[in-house]
Protein backbone atom coordinates (compact mmCIF):
# COMPACT_ATOMS: atom_id res chain seq x y z
CA UNK A 1 0.00 0.00 0.00
CA UNK A 2 1.27 3.47 -0.89
CA UNK A 3 0.89 5.80 2.08
CA UNK A 4 1.26 9.56 2.09
CA UNK A 5 -0.30 12.52 3.88
CA UNK A 6 -1.01 16.14 3.06
CA UNK A 7 2.07 18.21 3.86
CA UNK A 8 2.21 20.71 6.69
CA UNK A 9 1.65 24.37 5.99
CA UNK A 10 4.68 25.99 4.34
CA UNK A 11 4.03 29.01 2.10
CA UNK A 12 7.11 28.41 -0.06
CA UNK A 13 6.14 24.83 -0.80
CA UNK A 14 2.50 25.70 -1.33
CA UNK A 15 3.52 28.40 -3.82
CA UNK A 16 5.43 25.68 -5.66
CA UNK A 17 2.34 23.46 -5.61
CA UNK A 18 0.31 26.29 -7.12
CA UNK A 19 2.96 26.63 -9.83
CA UNK A 20 2.66 22.94 -10.67
CA UNK A 21 -1.14 23.23 -10.75
CA UNK A 22 -3.53 20.46 -11.66
CA UNK A 23 -3.65 20.67 -15.45
CA UNK A 24 -1.28 20.46 -18.40
CA UNK A 25 2.07 18.79 -18.99
CA UNK A 26 4.76 20.02 -16.61
CA UNK A 27 8.35 19.18 -15.66
CA UNK A 28 10.76 20.52 -13.05
CA UNK A 29 14.08 21.69 -14.51
CA UNK A 30 17.12 21.89 -12.24
CA UNK A 31 20.65 22.31 -13.55
CA UNK A 32 19.86 19.98 -16.50
CA UNK A 33 23.05 17.98 -15.92
CA UNK A 34 21.15 14.70 -16.51
CA UNK A 35 18.31 16.17 -18.55
CA UNK A 36 18.48 13.59 -21.34
CA UNK A 37 18.14 10.54 -19.06
CA UNK A 38 15.02 8.58 -19.93
CA UNK A 39 14.41 10.25 -23.29
CA UNK A 40 13.49 13.68 -24.57
CA UNK A 41 10.78 15.74 -22.92
CA UNK A 42 7.65 16.06 -25.05
CA UNK A 43 7.38 19.38 -26.87
CA UNK A 44 5.04 21.91 -25.34
CA UNK A 45 5.75 20.76 -21.79
CA UNK A 46 5.88 23.62 -19.30
CA UNK A 47 9.10 23.70 -17.24
CA UNK A 48 9.32 25.17 -13.75
CA UNK A 49 11.94 25.51 -11.00
CA UNK A 50 11.81 23.94 -7.55
CA UNK A 51 12.22 26.00 -4.34
CA UNK A 52 15.73 26.56 -2.99
CA UNK A 53 17.22 26.47 0.49
CA UNK A 54 18.47 24.33 3.35
CA UNK A 55 15.59 24.29 5.83
CA UNK A 56 17.24 22.52 8.77
CA UNK A 57 20.38 20.53 9.47
CA UNK A 58 20.36 18.36 12.57
CA UNK A 59 23.92 17.03 12.79
CA UNK A 60 23.27 15.16 16.03
CA UNK A 61 20.43 13.27 14.32
CA UNK A 62 22.41 12.99 11.07
CA UNK A 63 19.57 14.32 8.92
CA UNK A 64 19.09 17.43 6.79
CA UNK A 65 15.93 18.97 5.35
CA UNK A 66 16.58 20.63 2.01
CA UNK A 67 14.48 22.03 -0.81
CA UNK A 68 14.74 20.39 -4.19
CA UNK A 69 16.15 23.33 -6.14
CA UNK A 70 19.23 23.58 -3.91
CA UNK A 71 22.44 22.53 -5.62
CA UNK A 72 24.20 19.47 -4.24
CA UNK A 73 27.39 21.55 -4.04
CA UNK A 74 25.74 24.14 -1.79
CA UNK A 75 24.27 21.40 0.39
CA UNK A 76 27.61 19.66 0.83
CA UNK A 77 29.36 22.96 1.56
CA UNK A 78 26.90 23.52 4.40
CA UNK A 79 27.27 19.99 5.74
CA UNK A 80 31.07 20.08 5.53
CA UNK A 81 31.18 22.61 8.36
CA UNK A 82 29.75 19.88 10.61
CA UNK A 83 31.97 17.16 9.15
CA UNK A 84 29.11 15.48 7.30
CA UNK A 85 28.00 14.68 3.75
CA UNK A 86 25.27 12.79 1.88
CA UNK A 87 25.13 10.00 -0.68
CA UNK A 88 24.12 12.40 -3.47
CA UNK A 89 26.56 12.72 -6.39
CA UNK A 90 28.18 16.12 -6.68
CA UNK A 91 28.23 16.67 -10.44
CA UNK A 92 26.80 20.16 -10.72
CA UNK A 93 23.16 19.18 -10.28
CA UNK A 94 20.39 19.96 -7.81
CA UNK A 95 19.15 17.89 -4.91
CA UNK A 96 15.80 17.30 -6.60
CA UNK A 97 17.46 16.30 -9.84
CA UNK A 98 19.80 13.89 -8.09
CA UNK A 99 16.89 12.24 -6.28
CA UNK A 100 14.73 12.13 -9.42
CA UNK A 101 17.48 10.48 -11.48
CA UNK A 102 18.55 8.25 -8.59
CA UNK A 103 22.11 8.01 -9.83
CA UNK A 104 24.59 7.12 -7.10
CA UNK A 105 27.91 8.85 -6.57
CA UNK A 106 31.18 7.13 -7.41
CA UNK A 107 31.63 6.32 -3.72
CA UNK A 108 28.48 4.20 -3.60
CA UNK A 109 30.31 1.46 -1.71
CA UNK A 110 31.31 3.90 1.02
CA UNK A 111 28.46 6.41 1.16
CA UNK A 112 25.54 4.12 0.41
CA UNK A 113 22.82 4.56 -2.19
CA UNK A 114 20.73 7.63 -2.94
CA UNK A 115 17.52 5.63 -2.51
CA UNK A 116 18.51 4.61 1.02
CA UNK A 117 19.47 8.19 1.90
CA UNK A 118 16.03 9.70 1.17
CA UNK A 119 14.01 9.41 4.39
CA UNK A 120 11.16 11.76 3.50
CA UNK A 121 9.93 13.44 0.35
CA UNK A 122 7.45 16.25 -0.12
CA UNK A 123 6.14 16.45 -3.65
CA UNK A 124 3.24 17.85 -5.63
CA UNK A 125 0.85 15.24 -6.97
CA UNK A 126 -1.12 15.34 -10.21
CA UNK A 127 -3.98 17.19 -8.49
CA UNK A 128 -1.69 20.04 -7.46
CA UNK A 129 -1.65 18.92 -3.83
CA UNK A 130 1.48 19.02 -1.70
CA UNK A 131 1.89 15.63 -0.02
CA UNK A 132 4.44 13.96 2.24
CA UNK A 133 5.76 10.42 2.23
CA UNK A 134 8.22 8.99 4.72
CA UNK A 135 9.63 10.73 7.77
CA UNK A 136 12.84 11.63 9.61
CA UNK A 137 12.57 8.38 11.58
CA UNK A 138 12.12 5.14 9.65
CA UNK A 139 8.85 3.47 10.64
CA UNK A 140 6.60 1.20 8.64
CA UNK A 141 3.63 3.52 9.27
CA UNK A 142 5.24 6.64 7.81
CA UNK A 143 4.90 5.72 4.15
CA UNK A 144 8.61 5.03 3.80
CA UNK A 145 7.83 3.25 0.53
CA UNK A 146 6.94 6.57 -1.11
CA UNK A 147 10.48 8.04 -1.02
CA UNK A 148 11.73 4.75 -2.48
CA UNK A 149 9.29 5.10 -5.39
CA UNK A 150 9.97 8.77 -6.05
CA UNK A 151 13.74 8.26 -6.06
CA UNK A 152 14.81 7.37 -9.58
CA UNK A 153 11.36 7.98 -11.08
CA UNK A 154 12.65 10.83 -13.30
CA UNK A 155 9.92 13.14 -12.06
CA UNK A 156 7.20 11.04 -13.69
CA UNK A 157 5.29 10.38 -10.45
CA UNK A 158 5.33 13.86 -8.93
CA UNK A 159 7.22 17.15 -8.69
CA UNK A 160 9.72 17.00 -5.83
CA UNK A 161 9.63 20.04 -3.54
CA UNK A 162 11.66 19.05 -0.48
CA UNK A 163 13.44 16.03 0.99
CA UNK A 164 14.89 14.87 4.27
CA UNK A 165 18.20 13.12 3.70
CA UNK A 166 20.30 10.90 5.88
CA UNK A 167 23.80 12.31 6.37
CA UNK A 168 26.97 10.46 7.28
CA UNK A 169 30.33 11.51 8.74
CA UNK A 170 33.10 12.62 6.41
CA UNK A 171 36.03 10.22 6.95
CA UNK A 172 39.22 11.85 8.27
CA UNK A 173 41.40 10.37 5.52
CA UNK A 174 40.79 9.93 1.80
CA UNK A 175 43.15 8.54 -0.83
CA UNK A 176 42.80 7.68 -4.53
CA UNK A 177 45.16 5.17 -6.14
CA UNK A 178 45.42 3.60 -9.58
CA UNK A 179 47.33 0.84 -11.33
CA UNK A 180 47.51 -0.47 -14.87
CA UNK A 181 46.92 -4.19 -15.31
CA UNK A 182 45.59 -4.90 -11.82
CA UNK A 183 42.69 -7.37 -11.79
CA UNK A 184 39.63 -5.49 -10.50
CA UNK A 185 37.91 -8.63 -9.17
CA UNK A 186 40.89 -9.50 -6.97
CA UNK A 187 41.28 -5.89 -5.85
CA UNK A 188 37.63 -5.64 -4.88
CA UNK A 189 37.68 -8.96 -3.02
CA UNK A 190 40.84 -8.08 -1.09
CA UNK A 191 39.73 -4.69 0.22
CA UNK A 192 37.84 -4.58 3.49
CA UNK A 193 35.57 -1.62 2.76
CA UNK A 194 36.55 0.45 -0.30
CA UNK A 195 34.67 3.64 -1.10
CA UNK A 196 35.03 2.90 -4.83
CA UNK A 197 36.74 0.52 -7.23
CA UNK A 198 36.67 1.63 -10.88
CA UNK A 199 37.91 -0.11 -14.01
CA UNK A 200 38.12 0.87 -17.67
CA UNK A 201 39.36 -2.43 -19.07
CA UNK A 202 43.00 -1.48 -18.51
CA UNK A 203 43.38 0.68 -15.42
CA UNK A 204 41.94 0.08 -11.95
CA UNK A 205 41.23 3.00 -9.61
CA UNK A 206 40.64 2.57 -5.88
CA UNK A 207 39.24 5.10 -3.42
CA UNK A 208 40.06 4.44 0.23
CA UNK A 209 38.46 6.33 3.11
CA UNK A 210 38.59 6.02 6.90
CA UNK A 211 41.08 6.50 9.70
CA UNK A 212 44.62 7.17 8.53
CA UNK A 213 46.02 3.91 9.93
CA UNK A 214 43.35 1.88 8.15
CA UNK A 215 43.87 3.69 4.84
CA UNK A 216 47.63 3.19 5.11
CA UNK A 217 47.17 -0.52 5.84
CA UNK A 218 44.87 -1.01 2.84
CA UNK A 219 47.31 0.93 0.66
CA UNK A 220 50.16 -1.36 1.72
CA UNK A 221 48.04 -4.43 0.99
CA UNK A 222 47.32 -3.20 -2.55
CA UNK A 223 51.03 -3.38 -3.36
CA UNK A 224 50.67 -7.17 -3.66
CA UNK A 225 47.94 -6.77 -6.31
CA UNK A 226 49.50 -4.24 -8.64
CA UNK A 227 51.75 -1.26 -9.07
CA UNK A 228 49.35 1.13 -7.33
CA UNK A 229 50.29 4.78 -6.98
CA UNK A 230 48.39 7.72 -5.54
CA UNK A 231 46.50 9.92 -8.00
CA UNK A 232 44.47 13.11 -7.90
CA UNK A 233 41.09 11.41 -8.18
CA UNK A 234 38.84 9.31 -10.39
CA UNK A 235 38.91 9.35 -14.19
CA UNK A 236 36.55 11.51 -16.19
CA UNK A 237 33.27 9.69 -16.68
CA UNK A 238 31.73 9.17 -20.13
CA UNK A 239 28.29 10.66 -20.66
CA UNK A 240 26.01 7.62 -20.65
CA UNK A 241 25.10 5.45 -17.67
CA UNK A 242 24.58 1.74 -18.25
CA UNK A 243 22.63 -0.30 -15.71
CA UNK A 244 24.08 -3.78 -15.31
CA UNK A 245 24.33 -6.35 -12.55
CA UNK A 246 27.71 -6.28 -10.75
CA UNK A 247 28.77 -9.54 -12.42
CA UNK A 248 27.90 -8.28 -15.91
CA UNK A 249 30.50 -5.53 -16.02
CA UNK A 250 33.28 -8.05 -16.67
CA UNK A 251 31.55 -9.61 -19.66
CA UNK A 252 29.75 -6.62 -21.13
CA UNK A 253 30.14 -5.86 -24.81
CA UNK A 254 30.96 -2.15 -24.88
CA UNK A 255 32.93 -1.31 -27.98
CA UNK A 256 33.41 2.30 -26.85
CA UNK A 257 35.39 3.74 -23.91
CA UNK A 258 33.81 2.96 -20.53
CA UNK A 259 34.38 3.20 -16.78
CA UNK A 260 32.76 0.51 -14.61
CA UNK A 261 32.03 0.76 -10.90
CA UNK A 262 33.04 -2.65 -9.56
CA UNK A 263 30.64 -4.21 -7.07
CA UNK A 264 27.89 -1.73 -7.88
CA UNK A 265 26.61 -2.61 -11.34
CA UNK A 266 26.91 0.84 -12.88
CA UNK A 267 28.98 1.58 -15.96
CA UNK A 268 29.50 4.87 -17.78
CA UNK A 269 30.14 4.61 -21.51
CA UNK A 270 30.58 7.02 -24.40
CA UNK A 271 27.62 5.41 -26.18
CA UNK A 272 24.08 4.95 -24.88
CA UNK A 273 22.99 1.56 -23.59
CA UNK A 274 20.79 -0.24 -26.13
CA UNK A 275 17.12 -0.20 -25.21
CA UNK A 276 15.87 -3.41 -23.72
CA UNK A 277 12.30 -4.70 -23.73
CA UNK A 278 10.71 -4.44 -20.32
CA UNK A 279 9.65 -7.66 -18.65
CA UNK A 280 5.89 -8.08 -18.99
CA UNK A 281 5.33 -8.25 -15.25
CA UNK A 282 7.44 -5.16 -14.63
CA UNK A 283 5.59 -3.36 -17.43
CA UNK A 284 2.24 -4.03 -15.75
CA UNK A 285 3.54 -2.77 -12.41
CA UNK A 286 5.10 0.34 -13.98
CA UNK A 287 1.89 1.24 -15.80
CA UNK A 288 -0.20 0.70 -12.68
CA UNK A 289 2.17 2.90 -10.69
CA UNK A 290 2.05 5.68 -13.26
CA UNK A 291 -1.74 5.55 -13.49
CA UNK A 292 -2.03 5.67 -9.69
CA UNK A 293 0.20 8.69 -9.22
CA UNK A 294 -0.47 10.53 -12.49
CA UNK A 295 -3.67 9.44 -14.21
CA UNK A 296 -3.44 12.04 -16.97
CA UNK A 297 0.28 11.40 -17.52
CA UNK A 298 1.09 15.09 -17.19
CA UNK A 299 4.41 14.78 -15.37
CA UNK A 300 7.51 14.69 -17.56
CA UNK A 301 5.82 13.26 -20.68
CA UNK A 302 8.33 11.59 -22.96
CA UNK A 303 10.46 10.20 -20.15
CA UNK A 304 10.67 6.43 -19.87
CA UNK A 305 12.07 4.77 -16.76
CA UNK A 306 13.38 1.69 -18.52
CA UNK A 307 15.36 3.25 -21.37
CSV table of C-alpha atoms in Angstrom, one decimal:
chain,number,residue,atom,x,y,z
A,1,UNK,CA,0.0,0.0,0.0
A,2,UNK,CA,1.3,3.5,-0.9
A,3,UNK,CA,0.9,5.8,2.1
A,4,UNK,CA,1.3,9.6,2.1
A,5,UNK,CA,-0.3,12.5,3.9
A,6,UNK,CA,-1.0,16.1,3.1
A,7,UNK,CA,2.1,18.2,3.9
A,8,UNK,CA,2.2,20.7,6.7
A,9,UNK,CA,1.6,24.4,6.0
A,10,UNK,CA,4.7,26.0,4.3
A,11,UNK,CA,4.0,29.0,2.1
A,12,UNK,CA,7.1,28.4,-0.1
A,13,UNK,CA,6.1,24.8,-0.8
A,14,UNK,CA,2.5,25.7,-1.3
A,15,UNK,CA,3.5,28.4,-3.8
A,16,UNK,CA,5.4,25.7,-5.7
A,17,UNK,CA,2.3,23.5,-5.6
A,18,UNK,CA,0.3,26.3,-7.1
A,19,UNK,CA,3.0,26.6,-9.8
A,20,UNK,CA,2.7,22.9,-10.7
A,21,UNK,CA,-1.1,23.2,-10.7
A,22,UNK,CA,-3.5,20.5,-11.7
A,23,UNK,CA,-3.6,20.7,-15.5
A,24,UNK,CA,-1.3,20.5,-18.4
A,25,UNK,CA,2.1,18.8,-19.0
A,26,UNK,CA,4.8,20.0,-16.6
A,27,UNK,CA,8.4,19.2,-15.7
A,28,UNK,CA,10.8,20.5,-13.1
A,29,UNK,CA,14.1,21.7,-14.5
A,30,UNK,CA,17.1,21.9,-12.2
A,31,UNK,CA,20.7,22.3,-13.5
A,32,UNK,CA,19.9,20.0,-16.5
A,33,UNK,CA,23.0,18.0,-15.9
A,34,UNK,CA,21.2,14.7,-16.5
A,35,UNK,CA,18.3,16.2,-18.6
A,36,UNK,CA,18.5,13.6,-21.3
A,37,UNK,CA,18.1,10.5,-19.1
A,38,UNK,CA,15.0,8.6,-19.9
A,39,UNK,CA,14.4,10.3,-23.3
A,40,UNK,CA,13.5,13.7,-24.6
A,41,UNK,CA,10.8,15.7,-22.9
A,42,UNK,CA,7.7,16.1,-25.1
A,43,UNK,CA,7.4,19.4,-26.9
A,44,UNK,CA,5.0,21.9,-25.3
A,45,UNK,CA,5.8,20.8,-21.8
A,46,UNK,CA,5.9,23.6,-19.3
A,47,UNK,CA,9.1,23.7,-17.2
A,48,UNK,CA,9.3,25.2,-13.8
A,49,UNK,CA,11.9,25.5,-11.0
A,50,UNK,CA,11.8,23.9,-7.6
A,51,UNK,CA,12.2,26.0,-4.3
A,52,UNK,CA,15.7,26.6,-3.0
A,53,UNK,CA,17.2,26.5,0.5
A,54,UNK,CA,18.5,24.3,3.3
A,55,UNK,CA,15.6,24.3,5.8
A,56,UNK,CA,17.2,22.5,8.8
A,57,UNK,CA,20.4,20.5,9.5
A,58,UNK,CA,20.4,18.4,12.6
A,59,UNK,CA,23.9,17.0,12.8
A,60,UNK,CA,23.3,15.2,16.0
A,61,UNK,CA,20.4,13.3,14.3
A,62,UNK,CA,22.4,13.0,11.1
A,63,UNK,CA,19.6,14.3,8.9
A,64,UNK,CA,19.1,17.4,6.8
A,65,UNK,CA,15.9,19.0,5.4
A,66,UNK,CA,16.6,20.6,2.0
A,67,UNK,CA,14.5,22.0,-0.8
A,68,UNK,CA,14.7,20.4,-4.2
A,69,UNK,CA,16.2,23.3,-6.1
A,70,UNK,CA,19.2,23.6,-3.9
A,71,UNK,CA,22.4,22.5,-5.6
A,72,UNK,CA,24.2,19.5,-4.2
A,73,UNK,CA,27.4,21.5,-4.0
A,74,UNK,CA,25.7,24.1,-1.8
A,75,UNK,CA,24.3,21.4,0.4
A,76,UNK,CA,27.6,19.7,0.8
A,77,UNK,CA,29.4,23.0,1.6
A,78,UNK,CA,26.9,23.5,4.4
A,79,UNK,CA,27.3,20.0,5.7
A,80,UNK,CA,31.1,20.1,5.5
A,81,UNK,CA,31.2,22.6,8.4
A,82,UNK,CA,29.7,19.9,10.6
A,83,UNK,CA,32.0,17.2,9.2
A,84,UNK,CA,29.1,15.5,7.3
A,85,UNK,CA,28.0,14.7,3.7
A,86,UNK,CA,25.3,12.8,1.9
A,87,UNK,CA,25.1,10.0,-0.7
A,88,UNK,CA,24.1,12.4,-3.5
A,89,UNK,CA,26.6,12.7,-6.4
A,90,UNK,CA,28.2,16.1,-6.7
A,91,UNK,CA,28.2,16.7,-10.4
A,92,UNK,CA,26.8,20.2,-10.7
A,93,UNK,CA,23.2,19.2,-10.3
A,94,UNK,CA,20.4,20.0,-7.8
A,95,UNK,CA,19.1,17.9,-4.9
A,96,UNK,CA,15.8,17.3,-6.6
A,97,UNK,CA,17.5,16.3,-9.8
A,98,UNK,CA,19.8,13.9,-8.1
A,99,UNK,CA,16.9,12.2,-6.3
A,100,UNK,CA,14.7,12.1,-9.4
A,101,UNK,CA,17.5,10.5,-11.5
A,102,UNK,CA,18.5,8.3,-8.6
A,103,UNK,CA,22.1,8.0,-9.8
A,104,UNK,CA,24.6,7.1,-7.1
A,105,UNK,CA,27.9,8.9,-6.6
A,106,UNK,CA,31.2,7.1,-7.4
A,107,UNK,CA,31.6,6.3,-3.7
A,108,UNK,CA,28.5,4.2,-3.6
A,109,UNK,CA,30.3,1.5,-1.7
A,110,UNK,CA,31.3,3.9,1.0
A,111,UNK,CA,28.5,6.4,1.2
A,112,UNK,CA,25.5,4.1,0.4
A,113,UNK,CA,22.8,4.6,-2.2
A,114,UNK,CA,20.7,7.6,-2.9
A,115,UNK,CA,17.5,5.6,-2.5
A,116,UNK,CA,18.5,4.6,1.0
A,117,UNK,CA,19.5,8.2,1.9
A,118,UNK,CA,16.0,9.7,1.2
A,119,UNK,CA,14.0,9.4,4.4
A,120,UNK,CA,11.2,11.8,3.5
A,121,UNK,CA,9.9,13.4,0.3
A,122,UNK,CA,7.5,16.3,-0.1
A,123,UNK,CA,6.1,16.4,-3.7
A,124,UNK,CA,3.2,17.8,-5.6
A,125,UNK,CA,0.9,15.2,-7.0
A,126,UNK,CA,-1.1,15.3,-10.2
A,127,UNK,CA,-4.0,17.2,-8.5
A,128,UNK,CA,-1.7,20.0,-7.5
A,129,UNK,CA,-1.6,18.9,-3.8
A,130,UNK,CA,1.5,19.0,-1.7
A,131,UNK,CA,1.9,15.6,0.0
A,132,UNK,CA,4.4,14.0,2.2
A,133,UNK,CA,5.8,10.4,2.2
A,134,UNK,CA,8.2,9.0,4.7
A,135,UNK,CA,9.6,10.7,7.8
A,136,UNK,CA,12.8,11.6,9.6
A,137,UNK,CA,12.6,8.4,11.6
A,138,UNK,CA,12.1,5.1,9.6
A,139,UNK,CA,8.9,3.5,10.6
A,140,UNK,CA,6.6,1.2,8.6
A,141,UNK,CA,3.6,3.5,9.3
A,142,UNK,CA,5.2,6.6,7.8
A,143,UNK,CA,4.9,5.7,4.1
A,144,UNK,CA,8.6,5.0,3.8
A,145,UNK,CA,7.8,3.2,0.5
A,146,UNK,CA,6.9,6.6,-1.1
A,147,UNK,CA,10.5,8.0,-1.0
A,148,UNK,CA,11.7,4.7,-2.5
A,149,UNK,CA,9.3,5.1,-5.4
A,150,UNK,CA,10.0,8.8,-6.1
A,151,UNK,CA,13.7,8.3,-6.1
A,152,UNK,CA,14.8,7.4,-9.6
A,153,UNK,CA,11.4,8.0,-11.1
A,154,UNK,CA,12.7,10.8,-13.3
A,155,UNK,CA,9.9,13.1,-12.1
A,156,UNK,CA,7.2,11.0,-13.7
A,157,UNK,CA,5.3,10.4,-10.5
A,158,UNK,CA,5.3,13.9,-8.9
A,159,UNK,CA,7.2,17.1,-8.7
A,160,UNK,CA,9.7,17.0,-5.8
A,161,UNK,CA,9.6,20.0,-3.5
A,162,UNK,CA,11.7,19.1,-0.5
A,163,UNK,CA,13.4,16.0,1.0
A,164,UNK,CA,14.9,14.9,4.3
A,165,UNK,CA,18.2,13.1,3.7
A,166,UNK,CA,20.3,10.9,5.9
A,167,UNK,CA,23.8,12.3,6.4
A,168,UNK,CA,27.0,10.5,7.3
A,169,UNK,CA,30.3,11.5,8.7
A,170,UNK,CA,33.1,12.6,6.4
A,171,UNK,CA,36.0,10.2,7.0
A,172,UNK,CA,39.2,11.8,8.3
A,173,UNK,CA,41.4,10.4,5.5
A,174,UNK,CA,40.8,9.9,1.8
A,175,UNK,CA,43.2,8.5,-0.8
A,176,UNK,CA,42.8,7.7,-4.5
A,177,UNK,CA,45.2,5.2,-6.1
A,178,UNK,CA,45.4,3.6,-9.6
A,179,UNK,CA,47.3,0.8,-11.3
A,180,UNK,CA,47.5,-0.5,-14.9
A,181,UNK,CA,46.9,-4.2,-15.3
A,182,UNK,CA,45.6,-4.9,-11.8
A,183,UNK,CA,42.7,-7.4,-11.8
A,184,UNK,CA,39.6,-5.5,-10.5
A,185,UNK,CA,37.9,-8.6,-9.2
A,186,UNK,CA,40.9,-9.5,-7.0
A,187,UNK,CA,41.3,-5.9,-5.9
A,188,UNK,CA,37.6,-5.6,-4.9
A,189,UNK,CA,37.7,-9.0,-3.0
A,190,UNK,CA,40.8,-8.1,-1.1
A,191,UNK,CA,39.7,-4.7,0.2
A,192,UNK,CA,37.8,-4.6,3.5
A,193,UNK,CA,35.6,-1.6,2.8
A,194,UNK,CA,36.5,0.5,-0.3
A,195,UNK,CA,34.7,3.6,-1.1
A,196,UNK,CA,35.0,2.9,-4.8
A,197,UNK,CA,36.7,0.5,-7.2
A,198,UNK,CA,36.7,1.6,-10.9
A,199,UNK,CA,37.9,-0.1,-14.0
A,200,UNK,CA,38.1,0.9,-17.7
A,201,UNK,CA,39.4,-2.4,-19.1
A,202,UNK,CA,43.0,-1.5,-18.5
A,203,UNK,CA,43.4,0.7,-15.4
A,204,UNK,CA,41.9,0.1,-12.0
A,205,UNK,CA,41.2,3.0,-9.6
A,206,UNK,CA,40.6,2.6,-5.9
A,207,UNK,CA,39.2,5.1,-3.4
A,208,UNK,CA,40.1,4.4,0.2
A,209,UNK,CA,38.5,6.3,3.1
A,210,UNK,CA,38.6,6.0,6.9
A,211,UNK,CA,41.1,6.5,9.7
A,212,UNK,CA,44.6,7.2,8.5
A,213,UNK,CA,46.0,3.9,9.9
A,214,UNK,CA,43.4,1.9,8.1
A,215,UNK,CA,43.9,3.7,4.8
A,216,UNK,CA,47.6,3.2,5.1
A,217,UNK,CA,47.2,-0.5,5.8
A,218,UNK,CA,44.9,-1.0,2.8
A,219,UNK,CA,47.3,0.9,0.7
A,220,UNK,CA,50.2,-1.4,1.7
A,221,UNK,CA,48.0,-4.4,1.0
A,222,UNK,CA,47.3,-3.2,-2.5
A,223,UNK,CA,51.0,-3.4,-3.4
A,224,UNK,CA,50.7,-7.2,-3.7
A,225,UNK,CA,47.9,-6.8,-6.3
A,226,UNK,CA,49.5,-4.2,-8.6
A,227,UNK,CA,51.7,-1.3,-9.1
A,228,UNK,CA,49.4,1.1,-7.3
A,229,UNK,CA,50.3,4.8,-7.0
A,230,UNK,CA,48.4,7.7,-5.5
A,231,UNK,CA,46.5,9.9,-8.0
A,232,UNK,CA,44.5,13.1,-7.9
A,233,UNK,CA,41.1,11.4,-8.2
A,234,UNK,CA,38.8,9.3,-10.4
A,235,UNK,CA,38.9,9.4,-14.2
A,236,UNK,CA,36.5,11.5,-16.2
A,237,UNK,CA,33.3,9.7,-16.7
A,238,UNK,CA,31.7,9.2,-20.1
A,239,UNK,CA,28.3,10.7,-20.7
A,240,UNK,CA,26.0,7.6,-20.7
A,241,UNK,CA,25.1,5.5,-17.7
A,242,UNK,CA,24.6,1.7,-18.2
A,243,UNK,CA,22.6,-0.3,-15.7
A,244,UNK,CA,24.1,-3.8,-15.3
A,245,UNK,CA,24.3,-6.4,-12.6
A,246,UNK,CA,27.7,-6.3,-10.7
A,247,UNK,CA,28.8,-9.5,-12.4
A,248,UNK,CA,27.9,-8.3,-15.9
A,249,UNK,CA,30.5,-5.5,-16.0
A,250,UNK,CA,33.3,-8.0,-16.7
A,251,UNK,CA,31.6,-9.6,-19.7
A,252,UNK,CA,29.7,-6.6,-21.1
A,253,UNK,CA,30.1,-5.9,-24.8
A,254,UNK,CA,31.0,-2.2,-24.9
A,255,UNK,CA,32.9,-1.3,-28.0
A,256,UNK,CA,33.4,2.3,-26.8
A,257,UNK,CA,35.4,3.7,-23.9
A,258,UNK,CA,33.8,3.0,-20.5
A,259,UNK,CA,34.4,3.2,-16.8
A,260,UNK,CA,32.8,0.5,-14.6
A,261,UNK,CA,32.0,0.8,-10.9
A,262,UNK,CA,33.0,-2.7,-9.6
A,263,UNK,CA,30.6,-4.2,-7.1
A,264,UNK,CA,27.9,-1.7,-7.9
A,265,UNK,CA,26.6,-2.6,-11.3
A,266,UNK,CA,26.9,0.8,-12.9
A,267,UNK,CA,29.0,1.6,-16.0
A,268,UNK,CA,29.5,4.9,-17.8
A,269,UNK,CA,30.1,4.6,-21.5
A,270,UNK,CA,30.6,7.0,-24.4
A,271,UNK,CA,27.6,5.4,-26.2
A,272,UNK,CA,24.1,4.9,-24.9
A,273,UNK,CA,23.0,1.6,-23.6
A,274,UNK,CA,20.8,-0.2,-26.1
A,275,UNK,CA,17.1,-0.2,-25.2
A,276,UNK,CA,15.9,-3.4,-23.7
A,277,UNK,CA,12.3,-4.7,-23.7
A,278,UNK,CA,10.7,-4.4,-20.3
A,279,UNK,CA,9.7,-7.7,-18.6
A,280,UNK,CA,5.9,-8.1,-19.0
A,281,UNK,CA,5.3,-8.3,-15.2
A,282,UNK,CA,7.4,-5.2,-14.6
A,283,UNK,CA,5.6,-3.4,-17.4
A,284,UNK,CA,2.2,-4.0,-15.7
A,285,UNK,CA,3.5,-2.8,-12.4
A,286,UNK,CA,5.1,0.3,-14.0
A,287,UNK,CA,1.9,1.2,-15.8
A,288,UNK,CA,-0.2,0.7,-12.7
A,289,UNK,CA,2.2,2.9,-10.7
A,290,UNK,CA,2.0,5.7,-13.3
A,291,UNK,CA,-1.7,5.5,-13.5
A,292,UNK,CA,-2.0,5.7,-9.7
A,293,UNK,CA,0.2,8.7,-9.2
A,294,UNK,CA,-0.5,10.5,-12.5
A,295,UNK,CA,-3.7,9.4,-14.2
A,296,UNK,CA,-3.4,12.0,-17.0
A,297,UNK,CA,0.3,11.4,-17.5
A,298,UNK,CA,1.1,15.1,-17.2
A,299,UNK,CA,4.4,14.8,-15.4
A,300,UNK,CA,7.5,14.7,-17.6
A,301,UNK,CA,5.8,13.3,-20.7
A,302,UNK,CA,8.3,11.6,-23.0
A,303,UNK,CA,10.5,10.2,-20.2
A,304,UNK,CA,10.7,6.4,-19.9
A,305,UNK,CA,12.1,4.8,-16.8
A,306,UNK,CA,13.4,1.7,-18.5
A,307,UNK,CA,15.4,3.2,-21.4
